[in-house]
Coordinates of C-alpha atoms and ligand atoms in Angstrom, one line a residue:
M1242 CA 18.4 -21.2 48.7
T1243 CA 14.9 -19.2 49.2
R1244 CA 12.4 -19.9 46.3
F1245 CA 9.5 -17.6 45.6
Q1246 CA 6.3 -17.7 43.1
A1247 CA 5.7 -15.2 40.5
L1248 CA 4.2 -14.9 37.5
Q1249 CA 6.8 -15.1 34.5
A1250 CA 6.2 -13.5 30.7
E1251 CA 7.8 -15.3 28.1
R1252 CA 8.1 -15.9 24.4
D1253 CA 5.7 -19.0 23.3
E1254 CA 6.3 -21.2 20.2
Q1255 CA 4.0 -19.5 17.8
G1256 CA 6.0 -16.1 18.2
G1257 CA 3.9 -15.1 21.0
F1258 CA 3.7 -14.7 24.9
R1259 CA 2.4 -16.9 27.6
Q1260 CA 2.4 -16.1 31.1
Q1261 CA 2.8 -18.9 33.3
V1262 CA 3.2 -18.9 37.5
V1263 CA 6.7 -20.6 38.2
S1264 CA 9.0 -20.9 41.3
R1265 CA 12.6 -18.7 41.2
E1266 CA 15.3 -18.5 43.1
L1267 CA 16.2 -15.1 44.8
D1268 CA 19.6 -14.9 43.5
S1269 CA 17.6 -14.4 40.4
L1270 CA 16.7 -11.3 41.1
P1271 CA 18.5 -8.1 40.2
A1272 CA 21.1 -6.7 42.5
G1273 CA 19.6 -3.5 44.4
D1274 CA 19.5 -1.9 47.8
V1275 CA 16.7 -3.7 49.2
L1276 CA 14.9 -6.8 49.3
V1277 CA 10.8 -6.3 49.8
R1278 CA 8.5 -9.5 51.1
V1279 CA 5.6 -8.2 48.4
R1280 CA 2.3 -9.0 50.1
Y1281 CA 0.1 -7.0 47.4
S1282 CA 0.3 -6.1 43.7
S1283 CA -2.1 -4.9 40.8
L1284 CA -2.9 -4.7 37.9
N1285 CA -2.2 -1.7 35.5
Y1286 CA -2.6 -1.7 31.6
K1287 CA 0.9 -1.4 31.5
D1288 CA 1.6 -4.5 33.6
A1289 CA -0.4 -6.5 30.5
L1290 CA 1.5 -4.6 27.4
S1291 CA 4.5 -5.9 29.5
A1292 CA 3.3 -9.2 29.9
T1293 CA 2.4 -9.4 26.1
G1294 CA 5.8 -8.6 24.9
N1295 CA 5.1 -4.9 24.0
P1296 CA 8.7 -3.6 23.3
G1297 CA 8.3 -0.7 24.4
V1298 CA 7.7 -1.4 27.7
T1299 CA 9.8 -4.6 28.1
R1300 CA 12.8 -5.5 26.0
N1301 CA 14.3 -8.8 27.8
F1302 CA 12.5 -11.8 28.5
P1303 CA 11.4 -13.9 30.3
H1304 CA 10.5 -11.5 32.9
T1305 CA 8.1 -10.5 36.1
P1306 CA 5.6 -7.6 35.4
G1307 CA 4.1 -5.8 37.5
I1308 CA 4.8 -1.5 38.0
D1309 CA 3.2 -2.5 41.7
A1310 CA 4.3 -3.6 44.9
A1311 CA 3.3 -3.2 48.6
G1312 CA 5.2 -5.3 51.2
E1313 CA 7.6 -5.5 54.0
V1314 CA 11.4 -4.5 53.5
E1315 CA 13.2 -7.8 54.7
A1316 CA 16.4 -6.8 54.5
C1317 CA 18.2 -2.7 53.6
A1318 CA 21.8 -2.3 52.3
T1319 CA 21.7 1.0 52.8
G1320 CA 20.4 1.6 56.8
D1321 CA 17.3 4.0 55.0
F1322 CA 15.2 1.2 56.1
A1323 CA 14.6 -1.5 58.6
A1324 CA 13.5 -4.8 58.2
G1325 CA 9.6 -5.0 58.6
D1326 CA 9.2 -1.5 57.6
A1327 CA 6.2 -1.3 55.2
V1328 CA 6.6 0.1 52.2
I1329 CA 5.3 1.0 48.7
V1330 CA 7.1 0.7 45.0
T1331 CA 5.5 1.8 42.1
G1332 CA 6.9 2.9 38.7
Y1333 CA 10.7 3.8 38.0
D1334 CA 11.6 0.8 35.9
L1335 CA 9.7 -1.7 38.4
G1336 CA 8.0 -4.6 36.1
M1337 CA 9.7 -2.9 33.0
N1338 CA 12.7 -4.1 33.0
T1339 CA 13.3 -4.9 36.4
S1340 CA 11.9 -7.8 37.6
G1341 CA 8.4 -6.8 39.2
G1342 CA 5.4 -6.8 41.9
F1343 CA 4.0 -10.3 40.6
G1344 CA 6.4 -11.9 42.5
Q1345 CA 6.5 -12.4 46.2
Y1346 CA 9.7 -10.9 46.3
I1347 CA 11.6 -7.8 44.7
R1348 CA 15.0 -6.2 45.2
V1349 CA 15.1 -2.2 43.9
P1350 CA 16.9 0.5 44.7
A1351 CA 16.1 2.6 48.3
G1352 CA 15.3 5.5 46.3
W1353 CA 12.3 3.8 45.1
L1354 CA 10.7 3.1 48.3
V1355 CA 7.9 4.9 49.8
P1356 CA 6.5 4.6 53.4
L1357 CA 3.2 3.1 54.0
P1358 CA 1.8 6.4 55.2
S1359 CA -0.7 5.5 58.4
G1360 CA -3.9 5.5 57.4
L1361 CA -3.4 2.6 54.5
S1362 CA -3.3 -0.5 55.3
L1363 CA -0.5 -2.6 52.3
R1364 CA -3.3 -3.8 50.8
D1365 CA -5.9 -0.4 50.5
S1366 CA -2.2 0.8 49.1
M1367 CA -2.3 -1.5 46.5
L1368 CA -6.5 -1.6 45.6
L1369 CA -5.1 2.1 44.6
G1370 CA -2.0 1.3 43.1
T1371 CA -0.5 3.4 40.3
A1372 CA -4.2 3.8 39.1
G1373 CA -4.7 5.7 42.3
L1374 CA -1.5 7.7 42.3
T1375 CA -2.5 8.4 38.9
A1376 CA -5.6 9.5 39.2
G1377 CA -4.4 11.5 42.5
L1378 CA -1.8 13.4 40.8
C1379 CA -4.5 14.3 37.9
V1380 CA -6.2 15.8 40.5
D1381 CA -4.2 17.7 42.3
K1382 CA -2.7 19.0 38.6
L1383 CA -6.4 20.6 37.8
L1384 CA -6.5 21.9 41.0
K1385 CA -3.5 23.4 41.2
A1386 CA -4.5 25.1 37.7
E1387 CA -7.6 26.7 39.7
V1388 CA -10.0 24.0 38.3
S1389 CA -12.4 23.8 41.9
P1390 CA -16.0 22.6 42.3
D1391 CA -17.3 26.2 41.8
S1392 CA -15.8 26.4 37.8
G1393 CA -18.5 23.8 36.6
P1394 CA -18.7 19.9 35.7
V1395 CA -15.8 17.7 35.1
L1396 CA -15.5 15.2 33.0
V1397 CA -13.3 11.8 33.7
T1398 CA -13.0 9.1 30.4
G1399 CA -12.5 5.5 30.5
A1400 CA -14.5 6.4 33.7
T1401 CA -15.0 1.9 34.3
G1402 CA -10.8 1.8 34.2
G1403 CA -8.7 1.5 36.9
V1404 CA -7.8 5.4 36.6
G1405 CA -11.0 6.2 35.4
T1406 CA -13.0 4.8 38.7
L1407 CA -10.9 6.4 40.9
A1408 CA -10.8 9.6 39.2
V1409 CA -14.2 9.6 39.2
A1410 CA -14.9 8.5 43.3
L1411 CA -12.0 10.9 44.3
L1412 CA -13.5 14.3 42.3
A1413 CA -17.0 13.1 43.3
Q1414 CA -15.8 13.2 47.1
L1415 CA -14.1 16.5 46.8
G1416 CA -17.5 18.3 45.9
F1417 CA -16.7 18.2 41.9
E1418 CA -19.9 17.7 39.7
V1419 CA -18.5 14.3 37.5
Q1420 CA -19.7 13.3 33.9
A1421 CA -18.2 10.0 32.9
V1422 CA -17.8 8.8 29.7
T1423 CA -17.7 5.2 29.3
G1424 CA -17.9 2.1 26.2
K1425 CA -19.9 0.4 29.1
P1426 CA -23.1 1.6 29.7
E1427 CA -24.1 -1.8 31.8
Q1428 CA -21.7 -0.3 34.7
A1429 CA -23.8 3.3 34.7
E1430 CA -24.9 2.2 38.1
L1431 CA -21.4 1.6 39.3
L1432 CA -20.2 5.5 38.0
R1433 CA -23.3 6.9 39.9
Q1434 CA -22.2 5.0 43.0
L1435 CA -18.9 6.1 43.2
G1436 CA -20.7 10.1 42.4
A1437 CA -21.2 10.6 38.7
S1438 CA -23.8 12.5 38.3
E1439 CA -24.2 12.0 34.6
V1440 CA -22.8 8.9 32.4
L1441 CA -22.1 9.2 28.6
G1442 CA -21.1 7.1 26.4
R1443 CA -17.9 7.1 24.1
E1444 CA -19.6 8.7 21.4
T1445 CA -19.7 12.1 22.8
L1446 CA -16.1 12.3 22.5
L1447 CA -16.4 11.1 18.3
E1448 CA -18.7 13.5 17.3
G1449 CA -17.4 17.2 15.6
T1450 CA -14.3 16.3 14.8
G1451 CA -13.8 18.3 11.7
K1452 CA -15.2 21.4 13.7
P1453 CA -12.2 23.2 15.0
L1454 CA -14.0 24.6 18.3
L1455 CA -17.1 22.7 20.4
K1456 CA -19.9 23.8 22.4
E1457 CA -18.2 24.8 26.2
R1458 CA -18.9 22.2 28.8
W1459 CA -16.6 21.3 31.2
A1460 CA -14.4 22.9 33.5
G1461 CA -12.0 20.2 33.7
A1462 CA -11.4 16.4 32.8
V1463 CA -9.0 13.6 33.5
D1464 CA -8.8 12.1 30.3
T1465 CA -7.3 8.2 30.2
V1466 CA -8.1 7.4 26.6
G1467 CA -6.5 10.0 24.5
G1468 CA -6.4 9.6 21.0
E1469 CA -9.2 11.4 18.8
P1470 CA -11.7 11.9 22.2
L1471 CA -8.6 14.1 23.6
F1472 CA -9.0 16.2 20.7
N1473 CA -12.6 16.9 20.7
L1474 CA -12.4 17.0 24.6
V1475 CA -9.7 20.3 24.4
K1476 CA -12.3 21.6 21.8
S1477 CA -15.2 21.1 24.4
L1478 CA -13.4 22.7 27.9
R1479 CA -14.9 26.1 28.9
R1480 CA -13.0 29.1 28.5
G1481 CA -10.0 28.5 31.1
G1482 CA -10.7 24.9 31.6
S1483 CA -7.8 22.1 31.9
V1484 CA -7.9 18.3 30.8
A1485 CA -4.9 16.5 32.6
C1486 CA -3.6 13.4 30.1
C1487 CA -2.4 10.0 31.6
G1488 CA -4.1 7.6 29.1
L1489 CA -3.8 5.9 25.6
T1490 CA -5.9 3.3 25.7
A1491 CA -7.5 5.2 22.6
G1492 CA -4.3 5.6 20.8
V1493 CA -1.4 7.1 21.0
N1494 CA -1.7 10.6 18.4
F1495 CA -4.6 13.2 18.5
Q1496 CA -4.9 15.7 16.1
A1497 CA -4.6 19.6 17.2
S1498 CA -5.6 22.7 16.9
V1499 CA -3.9 26.0 18.4
L1500 CA -7.9 27.6 18.5
P1501 CA -9.0 26.2 21.7
F1502 CA -5.5 27.1 23.6
I1503 CA -5.7 30.6 21.9
L1504 CA -9.2 31.8 21.9
R1505 CA -10.4 29.8 25.0
G1506 CA -7.3 30.2 26.9
V1507 CA -7.5 26.2 27.9
N1508 CA -4.6 23.6 29.2
L1509 CA -3.6 20.4 28.5
L1510 CA -1.8 19.3 31.9
G1511 CA 0.6 16.0 31.1
V1512 CA 0.7 13.7 34.0
D1513 CA 3.4 10.9 34.6
S1514 CA 3.3 9.0 37.6
V1515 CA 6.5 6.5 36.3
E1516 CA 9.2 8.7 36.9
I1517 CA 8.7 11.9 38.9
P1518 CA 10.7 12.6 41.8
L1519 CA 9.7 10.2 45.2
A1520 CA 8.8 13.3 47.1
E1521 CA 5.8 13.9 44.5
K1522 CA 4.8 10.2 45.0
A1523 CA 4.8 10.6 48.7
D1524 CA 3.2 13.9 48.8
I1525 CA 0.3 12.1 46.7
W1526 CA 0.6 8.9 48.8
R1527 CA -0.1 11.2 51.9
K1528 CA -3.1 12.7 50.7
L1529 CA -4.6 9.5 49.9
A1530 CA -4.3 8.0 53.0
G1531 CA -5.9 11.4 54.6
P1532 CA -8.1 13.8 53.5
W1533 CA -8.3 12.1 50.2
K1534 CA -8.6 9.0 51.3
I1535 CA -11.4 6.9 48.8
V1536 CA -14.4 6.0 51.0
A1537 CA -15.8 3.2 47.5
L1538 CA -12.7 1.7 47.3
E1539 CA -13.0 -1.7 48.4
R1540 CA -16.0 -1.7 46.5
L1541 CA -13.8 -1.1 43.2
G1542 CA -11.9 -4.1 43.9
H1543 CA -11.3 -7.8 43.2
E1544 CA -9.2 -9.9 44.5
I1545 CA -7.2 -12.6 42.6
G1546 CA -4.1 -14.8 42.9
L1547 CA -1.2 -15.0 40.2
E1548 CA -2.5 -18.0 38.8
D1549 CA -5.5 -15.5 37.3
L1550 CA -3.3 -13.0 36.5
P1551 CA -3.2 -14.4 32.5
D1552 CA -6.9 -14.5 32.0
E1553 CA -7.1 -10.3 33.6
I1554 CA -4.4 -9.1 31.0
T1555 CA -6.4 -10.6 28.5
R1556 CA -9.7 -8.9 29.8
I1557 CA -7.7 -5.7 30.2
L1558 CA -6.3 -5.4 26.9
A1559 CA -9.6 -6.1 25.5
G1560 CA -10.5 -3.0 27.3
Q1561 CA -13.1 -4.9 29.6
Q1562 CA -11.2 -4.2 32.8
V1563 CA -13.3 -2.9 36.0
G1564 CA -12.2 -1.1 38.8
R1565 CA -9.1 -2.8 39.8
A1566 CA -7.5 -6.1 39.7
L1567 CA -6.1 -6.5 43.4
V1568 CA -3.1 -9.3 43.2
R1569 CA -2.6 -10.9 46.9
L1570 CA 1.0 -12.7 46.6
D1571 CA 0.5 -15.1 50.2
Ligands
NAP1440 N1 0.4 8.7 33.0 C1 1.0 7.8 33.8 O1 1.6 8.2 34.6 C2 -0.2 6.5 34.2 C3 -0.5 6.0 35.2 C4 -1.6 4.9 34.9 C5 -2.2 4.6 33.5 N2 -1.9 5.1 32.7 C6 -2.6 4.9 31.3 O2 -3.7 5.6 31.7 C7 -4.6 4.6 30.8 C8 -5.4 3.9 31.7 O3 -5.2 2.9 32.7 P1 -5.6 1.8 33.1 O4 -4.7 1.1 34.0 O5 -7.1 2.7 34.3 O6 -6.3 1.1 32.3 P2 -7.9 0.1 32.0 O7 -8.4 -0.1 33.4 O8 -7.7 -0.7 31.2 O9 -9.0 1.6 31.9 C9 -9.1 2.1 30.7 C10 -10.3 2.6 30.0 O10 -10.3 2.9 28.8 C11 -11.4 2.6 28.4 N3 -11.0 2.6 26.8 C12 -10.7 1.1 26.7 N4 -10.0 1.2 25.5 C13 -11.2 2.1 25.3 C14 -11.2 2.5 23.3 N5 -10.5 2.0 22.0 N6 -11.3 3.9 23.3 C15 -12.0 4.2 24.2 N7 -12.1 4.1 25.9 C16 -11.1 2.9 25.9 C17 -12.4 1.7 29.3 O11 -12.8 2.1 29.9 P3 -14.6 2.4 29.8 O12 -15.0 1.2 29.0 O13 -15.4 2.8 30.9 O14 -14.9 3.4 28.5 C18 -11.2 1.1 30.2 O15 -11.9 0.3 31.1 C19 -3.6 3.7 30.3 O16 -3.5 4.1 28.8 C20 -2.7 3.3 30.8 O17 -1.4 3.1 30.0 C21 -0.6 5.8 32.9

């Protein structure tokens, strides 16, 4: 019987959760069309929520988190893939209530698999992972809302995080003037190297909460934090500007006023990387492998093993993540 290594999150004796590396049987994986040998995964904020028992993400424990996986097909029951095909799996139920990419094998529906596009290695694909896909989706939404480099500066919040660093790098590569909001002033140089023209402190978006409108500053934004900063960001968009909203690290709720919408015609664009149709994911992956290939990708990742994940999970939950943690499964 084939056994494999996986991170397992489980309840501890104190009513909390712990994560440890265990050996699992292949038969313990859920039923599914395709068995994938995972080579790389990556750590996202949502994985940390799953690994620490957040019931909005994962209900049943013990559980192997990991919303991202890249590897080779080992067996496919539907005939859609051949053994050895290189594939990417992100989102849907992977790592939530389906055993995820923090294990050397996953078994999933064929409809969750994107063939690895030429131009990306398996390693590159997980340096990007859900964070890269999400940054790509945010940029795609802004472009479709006609935010262009000529429209004016764009802002990225949570700029040193996974989605944030990749959004800064991608927007700068596409010719935008990028401003970055961060709570880590010591990382300002990294953000400038990625292409940010200005690095702002988090207080930038905490001032003026009581005012109905703020000075027009940004033509567009990628917001990874939500909460009060998003309220002030919407009030600071230029006429006709748009913010792609994808995250919640500063809070799930935010106040709203109709005034920026009816007086300045601004747009709040929701971004979901998880449940969108596979063809939409594949389209963004092709862009990330070609015209949007992020030059600084290697610099943004640090490679870790399964045994390093508990410390990395603590760090990302504390808002201390910088760039991407690439998980090597071999
Ligand atoms: N919609 C989707 O499909 C989708 C997909 C991926 C991720 N997300 C969400 O997007 C967010 C970012 O994900 P990620 O994987 O990039 O996480 P991450 O690497 O932890 O980045 C989040 C960043 O947010 C900032 N931050 C943390 N706590 C904050 C606070 N209290 N107030 C203001 N800023 C704070 C920090 O950056 P600075 O120190 O630079 O400020 C942190 O590095 C998460 O909420 C995640 O759930 C959504």
